[in-house]
Coordinates of C-alpha atoms in Angstrom, one line a residue:
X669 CA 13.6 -53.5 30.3
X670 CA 10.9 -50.9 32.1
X671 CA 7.5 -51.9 32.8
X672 CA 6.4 -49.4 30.5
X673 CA 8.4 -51.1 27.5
X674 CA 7.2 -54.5 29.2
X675 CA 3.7 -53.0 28.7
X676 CA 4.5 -52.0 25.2
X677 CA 5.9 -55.4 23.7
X678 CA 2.6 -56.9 25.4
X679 CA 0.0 -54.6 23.8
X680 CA 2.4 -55.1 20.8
X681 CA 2.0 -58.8 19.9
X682 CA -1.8 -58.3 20.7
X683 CA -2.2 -56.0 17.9
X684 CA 0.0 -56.7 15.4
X685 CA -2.0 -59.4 14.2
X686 CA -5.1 -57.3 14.0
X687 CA -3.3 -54.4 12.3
X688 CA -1.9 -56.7 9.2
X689 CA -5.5 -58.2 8.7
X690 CA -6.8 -54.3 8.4
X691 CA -4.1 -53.6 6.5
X692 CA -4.9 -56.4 3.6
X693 CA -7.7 -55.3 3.8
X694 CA -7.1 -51.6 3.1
X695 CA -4.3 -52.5 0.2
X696 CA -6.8 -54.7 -1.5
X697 CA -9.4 -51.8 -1.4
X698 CA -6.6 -49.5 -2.0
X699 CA -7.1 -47.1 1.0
X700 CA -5.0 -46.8 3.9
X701 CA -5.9 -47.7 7.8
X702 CA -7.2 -44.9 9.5
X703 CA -8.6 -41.6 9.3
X704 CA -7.3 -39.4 6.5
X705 CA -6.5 -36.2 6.9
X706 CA -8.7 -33.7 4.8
X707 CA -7.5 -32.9 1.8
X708 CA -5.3 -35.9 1.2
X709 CA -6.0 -37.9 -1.5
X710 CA -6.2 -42.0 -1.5
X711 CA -3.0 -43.7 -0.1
X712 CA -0.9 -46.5 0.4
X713 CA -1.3 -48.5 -2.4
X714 CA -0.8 -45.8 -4.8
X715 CA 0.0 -48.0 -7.8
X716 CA -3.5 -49.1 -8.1
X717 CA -2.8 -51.6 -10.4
X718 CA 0.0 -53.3 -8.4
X719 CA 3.2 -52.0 -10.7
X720 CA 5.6 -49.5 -11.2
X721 CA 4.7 -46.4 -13.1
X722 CA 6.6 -45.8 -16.1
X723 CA 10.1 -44.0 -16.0
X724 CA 9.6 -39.8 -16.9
X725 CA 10.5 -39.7 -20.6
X726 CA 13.0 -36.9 -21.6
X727 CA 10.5 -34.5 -22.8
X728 CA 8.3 -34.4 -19.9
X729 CA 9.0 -31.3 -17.6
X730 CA 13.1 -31.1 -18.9
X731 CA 13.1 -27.9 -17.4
X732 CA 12.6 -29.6 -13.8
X733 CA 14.7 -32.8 -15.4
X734 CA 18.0 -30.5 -15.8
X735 CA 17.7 -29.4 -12.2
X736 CA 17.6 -32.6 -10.4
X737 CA 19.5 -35.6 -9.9
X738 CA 17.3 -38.6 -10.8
X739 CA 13.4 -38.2 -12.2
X740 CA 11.3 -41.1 -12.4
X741 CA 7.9 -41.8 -12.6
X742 CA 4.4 -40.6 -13.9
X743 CA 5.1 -37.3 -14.6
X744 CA 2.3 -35.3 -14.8
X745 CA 1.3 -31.6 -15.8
X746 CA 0.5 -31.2 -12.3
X747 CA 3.4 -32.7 -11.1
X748 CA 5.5 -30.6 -13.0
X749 CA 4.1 -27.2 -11.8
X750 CA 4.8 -28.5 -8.3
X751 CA 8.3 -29.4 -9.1
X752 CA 8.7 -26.0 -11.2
X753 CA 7.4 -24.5 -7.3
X754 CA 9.5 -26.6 -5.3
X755 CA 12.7 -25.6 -7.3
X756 CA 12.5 -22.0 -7.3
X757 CA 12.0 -21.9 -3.7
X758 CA 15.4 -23.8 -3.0
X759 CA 17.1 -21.5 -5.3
X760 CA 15.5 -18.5 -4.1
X761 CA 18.0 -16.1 -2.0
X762 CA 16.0 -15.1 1.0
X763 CA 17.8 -11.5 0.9
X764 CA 16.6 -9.4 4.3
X765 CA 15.0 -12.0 6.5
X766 CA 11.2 -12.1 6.7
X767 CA 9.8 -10.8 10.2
X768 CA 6.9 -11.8 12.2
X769 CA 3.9 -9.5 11.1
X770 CA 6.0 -7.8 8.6
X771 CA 4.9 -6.8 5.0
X772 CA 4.8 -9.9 2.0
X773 CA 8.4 -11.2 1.8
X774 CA 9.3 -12.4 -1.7
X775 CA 10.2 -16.0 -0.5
X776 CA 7.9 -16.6 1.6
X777 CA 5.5 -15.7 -1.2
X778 CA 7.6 -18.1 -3.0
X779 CA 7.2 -21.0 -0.8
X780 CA 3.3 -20.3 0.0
X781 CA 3.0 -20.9 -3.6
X782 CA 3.7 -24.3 -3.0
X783 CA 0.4 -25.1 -1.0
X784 CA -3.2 -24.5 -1.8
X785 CA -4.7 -22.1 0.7
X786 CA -6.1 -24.9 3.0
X787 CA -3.4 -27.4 3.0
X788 CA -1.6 -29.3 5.7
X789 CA 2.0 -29.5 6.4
X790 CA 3.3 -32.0 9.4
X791 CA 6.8 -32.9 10.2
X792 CA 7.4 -35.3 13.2
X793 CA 6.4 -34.3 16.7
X794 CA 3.5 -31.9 16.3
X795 CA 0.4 -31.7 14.8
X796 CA -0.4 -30.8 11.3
X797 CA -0.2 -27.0 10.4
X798 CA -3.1 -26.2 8.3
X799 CA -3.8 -23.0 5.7
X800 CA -1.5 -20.5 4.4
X801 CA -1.4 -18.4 7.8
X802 CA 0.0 -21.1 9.8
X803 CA 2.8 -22.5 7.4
X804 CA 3.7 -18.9 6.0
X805 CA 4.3 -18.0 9.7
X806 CA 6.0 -21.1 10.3
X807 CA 8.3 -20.5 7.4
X808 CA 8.9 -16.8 8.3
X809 CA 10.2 -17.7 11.3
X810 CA 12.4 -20.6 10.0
X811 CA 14.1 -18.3 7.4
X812 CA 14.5 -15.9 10.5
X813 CA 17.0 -18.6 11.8
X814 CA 18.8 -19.2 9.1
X815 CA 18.1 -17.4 6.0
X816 CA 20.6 -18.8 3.6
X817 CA 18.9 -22.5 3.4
X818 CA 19.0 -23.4 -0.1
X819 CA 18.7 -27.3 -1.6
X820 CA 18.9 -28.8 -4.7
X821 CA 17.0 -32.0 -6.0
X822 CA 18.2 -35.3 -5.7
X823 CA 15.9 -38.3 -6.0
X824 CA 12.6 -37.3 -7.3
X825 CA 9.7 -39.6 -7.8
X826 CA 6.3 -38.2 -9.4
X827 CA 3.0 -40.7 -9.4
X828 CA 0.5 -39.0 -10.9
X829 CA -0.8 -36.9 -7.4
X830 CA 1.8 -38.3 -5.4
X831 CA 5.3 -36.5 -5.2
X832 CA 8.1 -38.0 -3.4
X833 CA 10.8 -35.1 -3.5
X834 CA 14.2 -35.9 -2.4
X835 CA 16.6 -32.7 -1.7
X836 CA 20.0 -31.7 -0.3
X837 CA 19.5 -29.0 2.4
X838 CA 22.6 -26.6 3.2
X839 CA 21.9 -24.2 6.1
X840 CA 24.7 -22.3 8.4
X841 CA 24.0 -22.4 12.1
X842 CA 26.3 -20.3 14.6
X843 CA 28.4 -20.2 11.4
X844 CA 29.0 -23.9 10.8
X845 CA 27.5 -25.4 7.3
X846 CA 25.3 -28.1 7.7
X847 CA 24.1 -30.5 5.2
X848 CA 21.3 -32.8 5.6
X849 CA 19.1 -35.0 3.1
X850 CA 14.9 -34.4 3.3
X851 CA 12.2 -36.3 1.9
X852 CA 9.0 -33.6 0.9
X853 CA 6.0 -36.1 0.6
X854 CA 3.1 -34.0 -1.5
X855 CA 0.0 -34.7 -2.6
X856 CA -1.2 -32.5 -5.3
X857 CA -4.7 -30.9 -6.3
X858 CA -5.2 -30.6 -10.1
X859 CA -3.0 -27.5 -10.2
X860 CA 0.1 -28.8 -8.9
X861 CA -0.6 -27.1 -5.1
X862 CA 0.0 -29.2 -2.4
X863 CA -2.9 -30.3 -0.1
X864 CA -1.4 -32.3 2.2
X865 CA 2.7 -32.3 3.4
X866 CA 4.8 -34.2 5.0
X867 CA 8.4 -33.1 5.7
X868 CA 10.7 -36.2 6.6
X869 CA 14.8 -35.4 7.6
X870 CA 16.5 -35.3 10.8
X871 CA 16.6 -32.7 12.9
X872 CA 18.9 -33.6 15.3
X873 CA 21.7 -32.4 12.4
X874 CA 20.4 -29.0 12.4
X875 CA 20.5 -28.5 16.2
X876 CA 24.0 -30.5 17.2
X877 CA 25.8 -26.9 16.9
X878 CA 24.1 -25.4 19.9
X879 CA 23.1 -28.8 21.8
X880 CA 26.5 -30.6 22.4
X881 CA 24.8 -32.4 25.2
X882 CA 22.6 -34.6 22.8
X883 CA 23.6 -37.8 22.1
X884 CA 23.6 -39.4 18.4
X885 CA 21.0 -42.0 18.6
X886 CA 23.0 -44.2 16.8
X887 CA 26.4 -44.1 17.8
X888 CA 28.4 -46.9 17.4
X889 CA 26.6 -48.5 14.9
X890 CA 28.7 -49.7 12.0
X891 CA 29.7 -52.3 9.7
X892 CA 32.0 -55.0 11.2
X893 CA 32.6 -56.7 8.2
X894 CA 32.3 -57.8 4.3
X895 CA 28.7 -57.6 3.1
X896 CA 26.9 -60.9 2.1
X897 CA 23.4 -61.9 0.2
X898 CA 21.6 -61.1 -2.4
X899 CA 20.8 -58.0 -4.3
X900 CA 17.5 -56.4 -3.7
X901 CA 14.5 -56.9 -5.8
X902 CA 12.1 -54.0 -7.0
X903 CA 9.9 -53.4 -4.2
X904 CA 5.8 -54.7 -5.1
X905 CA 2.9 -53.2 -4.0
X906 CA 1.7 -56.3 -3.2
X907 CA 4.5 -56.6 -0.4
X908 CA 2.7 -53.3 2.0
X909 CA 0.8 -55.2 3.6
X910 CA 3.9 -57.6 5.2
X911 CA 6.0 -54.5 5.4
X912 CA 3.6 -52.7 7.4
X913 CA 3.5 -55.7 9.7
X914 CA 7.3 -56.0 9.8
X915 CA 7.7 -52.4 11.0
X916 CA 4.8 -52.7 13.7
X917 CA 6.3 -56.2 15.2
X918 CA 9.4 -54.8 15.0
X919 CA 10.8 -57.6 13.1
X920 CA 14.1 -56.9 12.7
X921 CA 15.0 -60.1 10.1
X922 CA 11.8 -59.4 8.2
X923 CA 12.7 -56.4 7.4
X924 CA 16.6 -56.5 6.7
X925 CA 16.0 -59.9 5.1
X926 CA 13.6 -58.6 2.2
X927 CA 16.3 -55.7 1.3
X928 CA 18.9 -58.7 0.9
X929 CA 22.7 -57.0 0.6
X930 CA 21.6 -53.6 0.3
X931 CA 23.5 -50.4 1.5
X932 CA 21.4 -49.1 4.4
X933 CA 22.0 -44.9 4.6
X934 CA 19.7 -43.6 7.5
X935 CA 20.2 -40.8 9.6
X936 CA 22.8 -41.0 12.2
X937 CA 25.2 -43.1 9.9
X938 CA 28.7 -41.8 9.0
X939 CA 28.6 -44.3 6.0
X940 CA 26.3 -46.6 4.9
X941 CA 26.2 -50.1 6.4
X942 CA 26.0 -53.4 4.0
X943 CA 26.2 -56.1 6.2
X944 CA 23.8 -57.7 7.9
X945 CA 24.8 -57.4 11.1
X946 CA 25.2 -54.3 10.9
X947 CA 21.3 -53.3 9.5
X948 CA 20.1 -55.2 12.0
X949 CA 21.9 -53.3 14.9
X950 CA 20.4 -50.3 13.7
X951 CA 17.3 -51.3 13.6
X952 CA 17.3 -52.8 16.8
X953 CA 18.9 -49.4 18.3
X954 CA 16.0 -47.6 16.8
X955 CA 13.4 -50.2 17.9
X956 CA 15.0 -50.1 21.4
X957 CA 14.0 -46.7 21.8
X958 CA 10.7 -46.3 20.0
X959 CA 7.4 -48.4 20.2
X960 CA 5.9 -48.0 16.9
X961 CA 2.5 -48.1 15.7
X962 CA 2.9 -47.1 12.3
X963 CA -0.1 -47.0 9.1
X964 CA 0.1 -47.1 5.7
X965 CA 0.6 -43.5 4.0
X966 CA 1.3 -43.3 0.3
X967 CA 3.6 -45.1 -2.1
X968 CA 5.7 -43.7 -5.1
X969 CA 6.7 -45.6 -8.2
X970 CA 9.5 -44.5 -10.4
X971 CA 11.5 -46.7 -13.5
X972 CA 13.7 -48.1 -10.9
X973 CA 13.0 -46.3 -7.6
X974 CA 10.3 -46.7 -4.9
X975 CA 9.4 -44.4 -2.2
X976 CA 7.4 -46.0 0.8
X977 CA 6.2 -44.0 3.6
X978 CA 4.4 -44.9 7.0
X979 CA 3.4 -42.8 9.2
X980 CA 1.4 -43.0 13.1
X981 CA 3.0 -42.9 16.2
X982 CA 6.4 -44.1 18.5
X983 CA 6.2 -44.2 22.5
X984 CA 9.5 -43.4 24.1
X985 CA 11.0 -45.2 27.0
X986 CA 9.5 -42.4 28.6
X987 CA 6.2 -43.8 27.4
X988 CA 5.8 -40.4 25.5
X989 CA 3.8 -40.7 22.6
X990 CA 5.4 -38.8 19.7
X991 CA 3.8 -38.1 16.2
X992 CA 6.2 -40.0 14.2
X993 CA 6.6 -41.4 10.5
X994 CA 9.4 -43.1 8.5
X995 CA 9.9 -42.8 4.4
X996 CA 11.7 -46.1 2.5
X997 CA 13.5 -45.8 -0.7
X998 CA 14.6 -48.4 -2.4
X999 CA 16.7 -47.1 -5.1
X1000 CA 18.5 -48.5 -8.7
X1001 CA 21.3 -49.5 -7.1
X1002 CA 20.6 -51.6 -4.1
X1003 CA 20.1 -48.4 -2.0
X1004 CA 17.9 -48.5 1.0
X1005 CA 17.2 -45.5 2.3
X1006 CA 15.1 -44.4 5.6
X1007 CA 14.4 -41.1 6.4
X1008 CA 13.1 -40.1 9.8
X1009 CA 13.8 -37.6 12.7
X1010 CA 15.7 -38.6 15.7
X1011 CA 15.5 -35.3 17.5
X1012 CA 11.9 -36.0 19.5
X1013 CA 13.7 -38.9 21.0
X1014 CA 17.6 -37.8 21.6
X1015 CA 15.6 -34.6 23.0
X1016 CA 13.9 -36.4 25.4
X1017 CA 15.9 -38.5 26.3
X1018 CA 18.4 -35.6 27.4
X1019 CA 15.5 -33.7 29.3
X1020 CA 15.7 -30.9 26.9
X1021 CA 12.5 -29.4 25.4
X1022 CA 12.7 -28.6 21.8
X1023 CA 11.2 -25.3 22.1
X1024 CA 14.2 -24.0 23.7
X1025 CA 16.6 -25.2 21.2
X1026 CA 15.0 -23.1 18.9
X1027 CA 15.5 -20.4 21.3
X1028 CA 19.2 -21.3 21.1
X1029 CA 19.2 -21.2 17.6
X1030 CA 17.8 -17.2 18.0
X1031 CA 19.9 -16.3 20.1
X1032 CA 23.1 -13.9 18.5

C-alpha cells in the first residue's frame, strides 16, 4: 500500500465517525450534509415521512407509461412534463449534426428544453455546467461525435420533484454499436424543468473503441460459485444514515450484507454476480482504487424500487481528487444496481488525459 493510501485509511477512520453523526443528524432534519448546489431542492431523505411513495397508477402520464419499461412512484404533473421532455429527446433523430456557433438545431432545442435557463448539469470528473449556454454547447458538441445516440426508458422512478430516470443508451463509435445503461438524476421546478442534473453511466464503454490501452477496472471479477442468503428487503429511509457510513468506511460486509443474495449488475460486469464472494470482490476492487468521501444526495421511492444516490469525492492512488458520485437501485426483484463512471480512474491510471480521448473520438 502507498503512503498516500496509508494516509487515506488514516484520515479515513478519523472521520468516518464524525461524518455518520452529521449525517443523523441531516436525515432527521431531512437535509443533506453539505452545501447545496443552487437550485437544488431538499435532499437525501426524500421520503420525508420515512416510506415509499405510492406505485404510479395506470392513468397517471400513460403516454410516458407506454414508453418505458417500469414507472413507479409519485407521479406528478411536473414529473410528467419532464418525462414527456426526456422522451422525445431520446427518440429525436439528430439529422445534420449541430455545429459549434451554428444556427438553433432542432435537438438541441429539444434537449435545452429539458432544463430551466439557470440549471446545473454534472457528470463525474468536472464541475457542474450551469445555464442553457454551457449545456447546449456541451450537447452540441456531444451530438457532433456521434449523432445517432438514441435511448429508451427503462427503470423510471418519479417522487414528487425528484426523478430518477433510468435509460438504455445506443451510440456508434468508429462504426461499432455500443450500448450502455445511464441513470439521469433530476430535480424539477414546478414546470417539470430541471434545475439541477446529474448524469450517472460509465464512460469507459463509450471510449474502449479508440482506447485499447485502458484497462477494465474490474477484470476478473466474477462469480465463483452458487449464490447463498437471503432475499433483500425494501430499502428504508431510515437506513441512509448507516449506508452513508458503510460507503465512507468502505465496509465492504456492511454493505453486501444488507443486500442479502441479491444480483449485483455494476459497470464493468459481463453478468451479474450473486454470490457473496463475488460482491465483495468488487467492491473491494473498486475501494482499492478509490478513497471515497461521499454525502448524501437525494433518494427515490417507487412501489417496489428505490433509487439512492451519493455523491462527493474519490482520491486515486494517485492521490488525485476526482468529482465523483455513485447511484443504488434496489429493484423488485432482488436487483442491486450501482451506477458510476470508471473512466476518471482507468484514465488515470493509464496516463491518458481524457481531453484527448475525445479528440480521438473527432478524429475521421
Amino acid at each position: 500500500m502507498t503512503a498516500i493510501r496509508q494516509q487515506q485509511r488514516r484520515t479515513k477512520k478519523q472521520t468516518v465517525a464524525r461524518t455518520g453523526r452529521l449525517a443523523a443528524v441531516a436525515v432527521a432534519a431531512g437535509l443533506s450534509i453539505g452545501a447545496v448546489t443552487a437550485g437544488s431542492s431538499s435532499p437525501a431523505a426524500a421520503s420525508q415521512a420515512g416510506r415509499p411513495a405510492a406505485a404510479g397508477r395506470s392513468g397517471e402520464c400513460a403516454e410516458v407509461r407506454d414508453k418505458v419499461e417500469r414507472l413507479e412512484g409519485l407521479i406528478t404533473p411536473n414529473a410528467c412534463a419532464f418525462m414527456k421532455r426526456q422522451i422525445a429527446f431520446g427518440e429525436m433523430p439528430t439529422g445534420t449534426p449541430p455545429v459549434p456557433g451554428g444556427p438553433t438545431h432542432p435537438r438541441v432545442a429539444a434537449y435545452l428544453d429539458i432544463f430551466d435557463a439557470d440549471a446545473t448539469l454534472w457528470e463525474a470528473g468536472g464541475p457542474a455546467q450551469r445555464g442553457h449556454a454551457v449545456i447546449g454547447a456541451s450537447i452540441t458538441g456531444s451530438l457532433g461525435l456521434a449523432p445517432d445516440l438514441r435511448y429508451v426508458g427503462t427503470n423510471v422512478v418519479a417522487d414528487g420533484a425528484v426523478m430518477m430516470f433510468g435509460q438504455r443508451n445506443e451510440v456508434t463509435v468508429k462504426g461499432q454499436k455500443v450500448t450502455y445503461l445511464q441513470i439521469a438524476r433530476n430535480v424539477l421546478s414546478d414546470d417539470g424543468k430541471t434545475i439541477q442534473a446529474r448524469r450517472y453511466y460509465d464512460r469507459y464503454e463509450i471510449f474502449r473503441p479508440v482506447a485499447p490501452e485502458l484497462r477494465p477496472l474490474f477484470d476478473g471479477i466474477a462469480d465463483a460459485g452458487p449464490a447463498t442468503g437471503r432475499g433483500p428487503e425494501r430499502f428504508r429511509a431510515d437506513e441512509i444514515t448507516a449506508r452513508l457510513a458503510a460507503w465512507n468506511g468502505e465496509d465492504v460486509a456492511a454493505l453486501t450484507g444488507r443486500v442479502g443474495n441479491a444480483r449485483l449488475t455494476g459497470p464493468g460486469l459481463a453478468a451479474p454476480l450473486a454470490t457473496a464472494e463475488g460482491k465483495s470482490a468488487y467492491l473491494k476492487r473498486f475501494f482499492e482504487k478509490a478513497d471515497v468521501k461521499f454525502q448524501s444526495g437525494q433518494v427515490a421511492f417507487g412501489g417496489s424500487t428505490t433509487y439512492v444516490e451519493w455523491h462527493g469525492t474519490i482520491t486515486s492512488t494517485q492521490g488525485t481528487a476526482i468529482p465523483f458520485g455513485i447511484v443504488e437501485r434496489f429493484g423488485p426483484r432482488g436487483e442491486w444496481e450501482l451506477s458510476f463512471d470508471t473512466l476518471p480512474l482507468v484514465a488515470e491510471e493509464a496516463g491518458i488525459d481524457i481531453r484527448s480521448l475525445y479528440q480521438r473520438l473527432a478524429q475521421p
